[in-house]
């Protein structure tokens, strides 16, 4: 894919856009999302597209997980730095069609290859079996281009680089994790992308699309609601203790936290058990956290010059959640069993724009229209209506593990009829509903002004499909038993 013209800064988010010529043999995947009615010229945006190594590691020995998680966090930082280098060198990329490959993708592949070798070594030294052939094929990255009108996207195939693989953050052999290198500041006004006009959809133009599942005999029809506030005390950081424990700024974007008040990258299960909680019932010390939502109106937040914030393209006013509803529901096919304490669940995929939709689980809507859900668009709500983010977590558990190496395989979703897979048990399903009073963006001549967007990894371009939510169960055993009892007997409990 040849870059044919200099990149442009577009919109409040400082989107990096470049015109490209697609190769003749290029194939585009179908656009299954709602298209925006307000679109401009078909320029195309480019970002860095790398295979997600973490999802390819379902089985890592416990003794190796700390080092492997550290390597994965360092690889995330490498992608962030590569994307920011792409954003800051638009002129060089425009003048030399080989510049991106030689200066960004090639060195990035060398660094990733070295990290993948270390991951394999750590797994094998701990008695595990590393899928080395598969890992070796995940070193190369490409460019992903997508037109600003919400159309198809296509990766450019990477080629072999020549670079020094030694300049890479690495896991400390003693068991600690070295801090990933700080990325260079982005261009003025954030400069690292999105959203664009095509990322928004008038909710009134969407048809009702929420399916209903009928309850079978033996269903668990009750609910259990826990009240944990809206993070009015502004407890936020850019860590992610589930996927990057022991690594500061492991998320590369800010999270809102409710419930447990001690959630940082360095929190242990003992930390969580002894912490304070914002939940009304003190038996619920669970931690619930999600990426902040921002209005890109030029506001300089406190994190404007920090990692996870403005240094990584997460810019603008952080919007306060008005209502945060946390409810556990039952199974339409079976009674539920208690969740194990410290069960970890991630729903959605922070990298869904480049990873694809296999683990995506975003739901966007507006009050008064919640039978209409968007996955890859932000809603434009009519006057008097508010933006709603909703989440449904995995409701089937393998019966053994509180976590897994890729944080996916120990839990899964029920099928369309509500059945769990063989050898999985139904657990209370966590559902969350976040409501925001968001000033409606305006779209003129294909450009969006004062957009809102979810925080994310900068190379994900703040796409709505990357929305996600995280949960660690720290209910007391007594309160968990009360929850399952309420749900199984069809009661409505608070």
mmCIF file with all atom_site columns, N, CA and C in Angstrom, residues 331 334-340 343 394-400 410-414 418-428:
data_model
loop_
_atom_site.group_PDB
_atom_site.id
_atom_site.type_symbol
_atom_site.label_atom_id
_atom_site.label_alt_id
_atom_site.label_comp_id
_atom_site.label_asym_id
_atom_site.label_entity_id
_atom_site.label_seq_id
_atom_site.pdbx_PDB_ins_code
_atom_site.Cartn_x
_atom_site.Cartn_y
_atom_site.Cartn_z
_atom_site.occupancy
_atom_site.B_iso_or_equiv
_atom_site.pdbx_formal_charge
_atom_site.auth_seq_id
_atom_site.auth_comp_id
_atom_site.auth_asym_id
_atom_site.auth_atom_id
_atom_site.pdbx_PDB_model_num
ATOM 1  N N  . UNK A 1 331 ? -29.978 -17.277 34.288 1.00 0.00 ? 331 UNK A N  1
ATOM 2  C CA . UNK A 1 331 ? -29.889 -17.990 33.019 1.00 0.00 ? 331 UNK A CA 1
ATOM 3  C C  . UNK A 1 331 ? -31.285 -18.394 32.558 1.00 0.00 ? 331 UNK A C  1
ATOM 4  N N  . UNK A 1 334 ? -31.071 -22.528 33.103 1.00 0.00 ? 334 UNK A N  1
ATOM 5  C CA . UNK A 1 334 ? -30.584 -23.307 34.244 1.00 0.00 ? 334 UNK A CA 1
ATOM 6  C C  . UNK A 1 334 ? -30.486 -22.446 35.492 1.00 0.00 ? 334 UNK A C  1
ATOM 7  N N  . UNK A 1 335 ? -30.339 -23.110 36.624 1.00 0.00 ? 335 UNK A N  1
ATOM 8  C CA . UNK A 1 335 ? -29.994 -22.418 37.853 1.00 0.00 ? 335 UNK A CA 1
ATOM 9  C C  . UNK A 1 335 ? -28.529 -22.001 37.780 1.00 0.00 ? 335 UNK A C  1
ATOM 10 N N  . UNK A 1 336 ? -28.181 -20.959 38.517 1.00 0.00 ? 336 UNK A N  1
ATOM 11 C CA . UNK A 1 336 ? -26.802 -20.473 38.510 1.00 0.00 ? 336 UNK A CA 1
ATOM 12 C C  . UNK A 1 336 ? -26.065 -20.974 39.730 1.00 0.00 ? 336 UNK A C  1
ATOM 13 N N  . UNK A 1 337 ? -24.750 -21.069 39.614 1.00 0.00 ? 337 UNK A N  1
ATOM 14 C CA . UNK A 1 337 ? -23.888 -21.412 40.741 1.00 0.00 ? 337 UNK A CA 1
ATOM 15 C C  . UNK A 1 337 ? -23.093 -20.174 41.135 1.00 0.00 ? 337 UNK A C  1
ATOM 16 N N  . UNK A 1 338 ? -22.577 -20.180 42.338 1.00 0.00 ? 338 UNK A N  1
ATOM 17 C CA . UNK A 1 338 ? -21.815 -19.033 42.834 1.00 0.00 ? 338 UNK A CA 1
ATOM 18 C C  . UNK A 1 338 ? -20.542 -18.833 42.027 1.00 0.00 ? 338 UNK A C  1
ATOM 19 N N  . UNK A 1 339 ? -20.202 -17.574 41.794 1.00 0.00 ? 339 UNK A N  1
ATOM 20 C CA . UNK A 1 339 ? -18.906 -17.255 41.192 1.00 0.00 ? 339 UNK A CA 1
ATOM 21 C C  . UNK A 1 339 ? -17.799 -17.532 42.199 1.00 0.00 ? 339 UNK A C  1
ATOM 22 N N  . UNK A 1 340 ? -16.643 -17.989 41.762 1.00 0.00 ? 340 UNK A N  1
ATOM 23 C CA . UNK A 1 340 ? -15.514 -18.096 42.693 1.00 0.00 ? 340 UNK A CA 1
ATOM 24 C C  . UNK A 1 340 ? -15.002 -16.703 43.058 1.00 0.00 ? 340 UNK A C  1
ATOM 25 N N  . UNK A 1 343 ? -12.791 -14.138 40.753 1.00 0.00 ? 343 UNK A N  1
ATOM 26 C CA . UNK A 1 343 ? -13.021 -14.400 39.337 1.00 0.00 ? 343 UNK A CA 1
ATOM 27 C C  . UNK A 1 343 ? -12.808 -13.110 38.550 1.00 0.00 ? 343 UNK A C  1
ATOM 28 N N  . UNK A 1 394 ? -19.795 -12.363 30.208 1.00 0.00 ? 394 UNK A N  1
ATOM 29 C CA . UNK A 1 394 ? -19.883 -13.799 30.004 1.00 0.00 ? 394 UNK A CA 1
ATOM 30 C C  . UNK A 1 394 ? -20.582 -14.442 31.205 1.00 0.00 ? 394 UNK A C  1
ATOM 31 N N  . UNK A 1 395 ? -21.449 -15.407 30.925 1.00 0.00 ? 395 UNK A N  1
ATOM 32 C CA . UNK A 1 395 ? -22.276 -15.998 31.977 1.00 0.00 ? 395 UNK A CA 1
ATOM 33 C C  . UNK A 1 395 ? -22.044 -17.499 32.145 1.00 0.00 ? 395 UNK A C  1
ATOM 34 N N  . UNK A 1 396 ? -21.011 -18.043 31.520 1.00 0.00 ? 396 UNK A N  1
ATOM 35 C CA . UNK A 1 396 ? -20.689 -19.468 31.650 1.00 0.00 ? 396 UNK A CA 1
ATOM 36 C C  . UNK A 1 396 ? -19.244 -19.597 32.120 1.00 0.00 ? 396 UNK A C  1
ATOM 37 N N  . UNK A 1 397 ? -19.025 -20.408 33.142 1.00 0.00 ? 397 UNK A N  1
ATOM 38 C CA . UNK A 1 397 ? -17.716 -20.547 33.793 1.00 0.00 ? 397 UNK A CA 1
ATOM 39 C C  . UNK A 1 397 ? -17.264 -21.996 33.706 1.00 0.00 ? 397 UNK A C  1
ATOM 40 N N  . UNK A 1 398 ? -15.960 -22.211 33.549 1.00 0.00 ? 398 UNK A N  1
ATOM 41 C CA . UNK A 1 398 ? -15.446 -23.573 33.370 1.00 0.00 ? 398 UNK A CA 1
ATOM 42 C C  . UNK A 1 398 ? -15.473 -24.413 34.646 1.00 0.00 ? 398 UNK A C  1
ATOM 43 N N  . UNK A 1 399 ? -15.893 -23.820 35.754 1.00 0.00 ? 399 UNK A N  1
ATOM 44 C CA . UNK A 1 399 ? -16.030 -24.566 36.995 1.00 0.00 ? 399 UNK A CA 1
ATOM 45 C C  . UNK A 1 399 ? -14.752 -24.768 37.767 1.00 0.00 ? 399 UNK A C  1
ATOM 46 N N  . UNK A 1 400 ? -13.626 -24.244 37.258 1.00 0.00 ? 400 UNK A N  1
ATOM 47 C CA . UNK A 1 400 ? -12.339 -24.491 37.903 1.00 0.00 ? 400 UNK A CA 1
ATOM 48 C C  . UNK A 1 400 ? -11.507 -23.234 38.121 1.00 0.00 ? 400 UNK A C  1
ATOM 49 N N  . UNK A 1 410 ? -11.549 -19.179 30.391 1.00 0.00 ? 410 UNK A N  1
ATOM 50 C CA . UNK A 1 410 ? -12.179 -19.716 31.605 1.00 0.00 ? 410 UNK A CA 1
ATOM 51 C C  . UNK A 1 410 ? -13.652 -19.327 31.715 1.00 0.00 ? 410 UNK A C  1
ATOM 52 N N  . UNK A 1 411 ? -14.084 -18.367 30.914 1.00 0.00 ? 411 UNK A N  1
ATOM 53 C CA . UNK A 1 411 ? -15.485 -17.957 30.867 1.00 0.00 ? 411 UNK A CA 1
ATOM 54 C C  . UNK A 1 411 ? -15.895 -17.810 29.405 1.00 0.00 ? 411 UNK A C  1
ATOM 55 N N  . UNK A 1 412 ? -17.189 -17.922 29.151 1.00 0.00 ? 412 UNK A N  1
ATOM 56 C CA . UNK A 1 412 ? -17.666 -17.753 27.787 1.00 0.00 ? 412 UNK A CA 1
ATOM 57 C C  . UNK A 1 412 ? -19.134 -17.335 27.836 1.00 0.00 ? 412 UNK A C  1
ATOM 58 N N  . UNK A 1 413 ? -19.682 -17.018 26.677 1.00 0.00 ? 413 UNK A N  1
ATOM 59 C CA . UNK A 1 413 ? -21.081 -16.635 26.575 1.00 0.00 ? 413 UNK A CA 1
ATOM 60 C C  . UNK A 1 413 ? -21.951 -17.861 26.318 1.00 0.00 ? 413 UNK A C  1
ATOM 61 N N  . UNK A 1 414 ? -23.175 -17.796 26.780 1.00 0.00 ? 414 UNK A N  1
ATOM 62 C CA . UNK A 1 414 ? -24.168 -18.801 26.418 1.00 0.00 ? 414 UNK A CA 1
ATOM 63 C C  . UNK A 1 414 ? -24.533 -18.636 24.950 1.00 0.00 ? 414 UNK A C  1
ATOM 64 N N  . UNK A 1 418 ? -29.414 -19.484 25.260 1.00 0.00 ? 418 UNK A N  1
ATOM 65 C CA . UNK A 1 418 ? -29.059 -19.359 26.666 1.00 0.00 ? 418 UNK A CA 1
ATOM 66 C C  . UNK A 1 418 ? -28.349 -20.549 27.251 1.00 0.00 ? 418 UNK A C  1
ATOM 67 N N  . UNK A 1 419 ? -27.940 -21.508 26.432 1.00 0.00 ? 419 UNK A N  1
ATOM 68 C CA . UNK A 1 419 ? -27.259 -22.708 26.911 1.00 0.00 ? 419 UNK A CA 1
ATOM 69 C C  . UNK A 1 419 ? -25.758 -22.482 27.038 1.00 0.00 ? 419 UNK A C  1
ATOM 70 N N  . UNK A 1 420 ? -25.190 -22.962 28.134 1.00 0.00 ? 420 UNK A N  1
ATOM 71 C CA . UNK A 1 420 ? -23.735 -22.942 28.278 1.00 0.00 ? 420 UNK A CA 1
ATOM 72 C C  . UNK A 1 420 ? -23.129 -24.143 27.556 1.00 0.00 ? 420 UNK A C  1
ATOM 73 N N  . UNK A 1 421 ? -21.874 -24.043 27.103 1.00 0.00 ? 421 UNK A N  1
ATOM 74 C CA . UNK A 1 421 ? -21.212 -25.191 26.465 1.00 0.00 ? 421 UNK A CA 1
ATOM 75 C C  . UNK A 1 421 ? -21.045 -26.343 27.453 1.00 0.00 ? 421 UNK A C  1
ATOM 76 N N  . UNK A 1 422 ? -20.767 -27.491 26.923 1.00 0.00 ? 422 UNK A N  1
ATOM 77 C CA . UNK A 1 422 ? -20.512 -28.664 27.764 1.00 0.00 ? 422 UNK A CA 1
ATOM 78 C C  . UNK A 1 422 ? -19.366 -28.371 28.729 1.00 0.00 ? 422 UNK A C  1
ATOM 79 N N  . UNK A 1 423 ? -19.505 -28.819 29.950 1.00 0.00 ? 423 UNK A N  1
ATOM 80 C CA . UNK A 1 423 ? -18.505 -28.674 31.010 1.00 0.00 ? 423 UNK A CA 1
ATOM 81 C C  . UNK A 1 423 ? -18.396 -27.251 31.553 1.00 0.00 ? 423 UNK A C  1
ATOM 82 N N  . UNK A 1 424 ? -19.298 -26.364 31.127 1.00 0.00 ? 424 UNK A N  1
ATOM 83 C CA . UNK A 1 424 ? -19.367 -25.018 31.696 1.00 0.00 ? 424 UNK A CA 1
ATOM 84 C C  . UNK A 1 424 ? -20.630 -24.884 32.529 1.00 0.00 ? 424 UNK A C  1
ATOM 85 N N  . UNK A 1 425 ? -20.574 -24.053 33.558 1.00 0.00 ? 425 UNK A N  1
ATOM 86 C CA . UNK A 1 425 ? -21.689 -23.853 34.462 1.00 0.00 ? 425 UNK A CA 1
ATOM 87 C C  . UNK A 1 425 ? -22.213 -22.426 34.348 1.00 0.00 ? 425 UNK A C  1
ATOM 88 N N  . UNK A 1 426 ? -23.536 -22.280 34.464 1.00 0.00 ? 426 UNK A N  1
ATOM 89 C CA . UNK A 1 426 ? -24.134 -20.944 34.445 1.00 0.00 ? 426 UNK A CA 1
ATOM 90 C C  . UNK A 1 426 ? -23.828 -20.230 35.758 1.00 0.00 ? 426 UNK A C  1
ATOM 91 N N  . UNK A 1 427 ? -23.379 -18.993 35.651 1.00 0.00 ? 427 UNK A N  1
ATOM 92 C CA . UNK A 1 427 ? -23.129 -18.146 36.815 1.00 0.00 ? 427 UNK A CA 1
ATOM 93 C C  . UNK A 1 427 ? -23.974 -16.884 36.669 1.00 0.00 ? 427 UNK A C  1
ATOM 94 N N  . UNK A 1 428 ? -24.186 -16.126 37.750 1.00 0.00 ? 428 UNK A N  1
ATOM 95 C CA . UNK A 1 428 ? -24.901 -14.860 37.607 1.00 0.00 ? 428 UNK A CA 1
ATOM 96 C C  . UNK A 1 428 ? -24.232 -13.996 36.545 1.00 0.00 ? 428 UNK A C  1
#
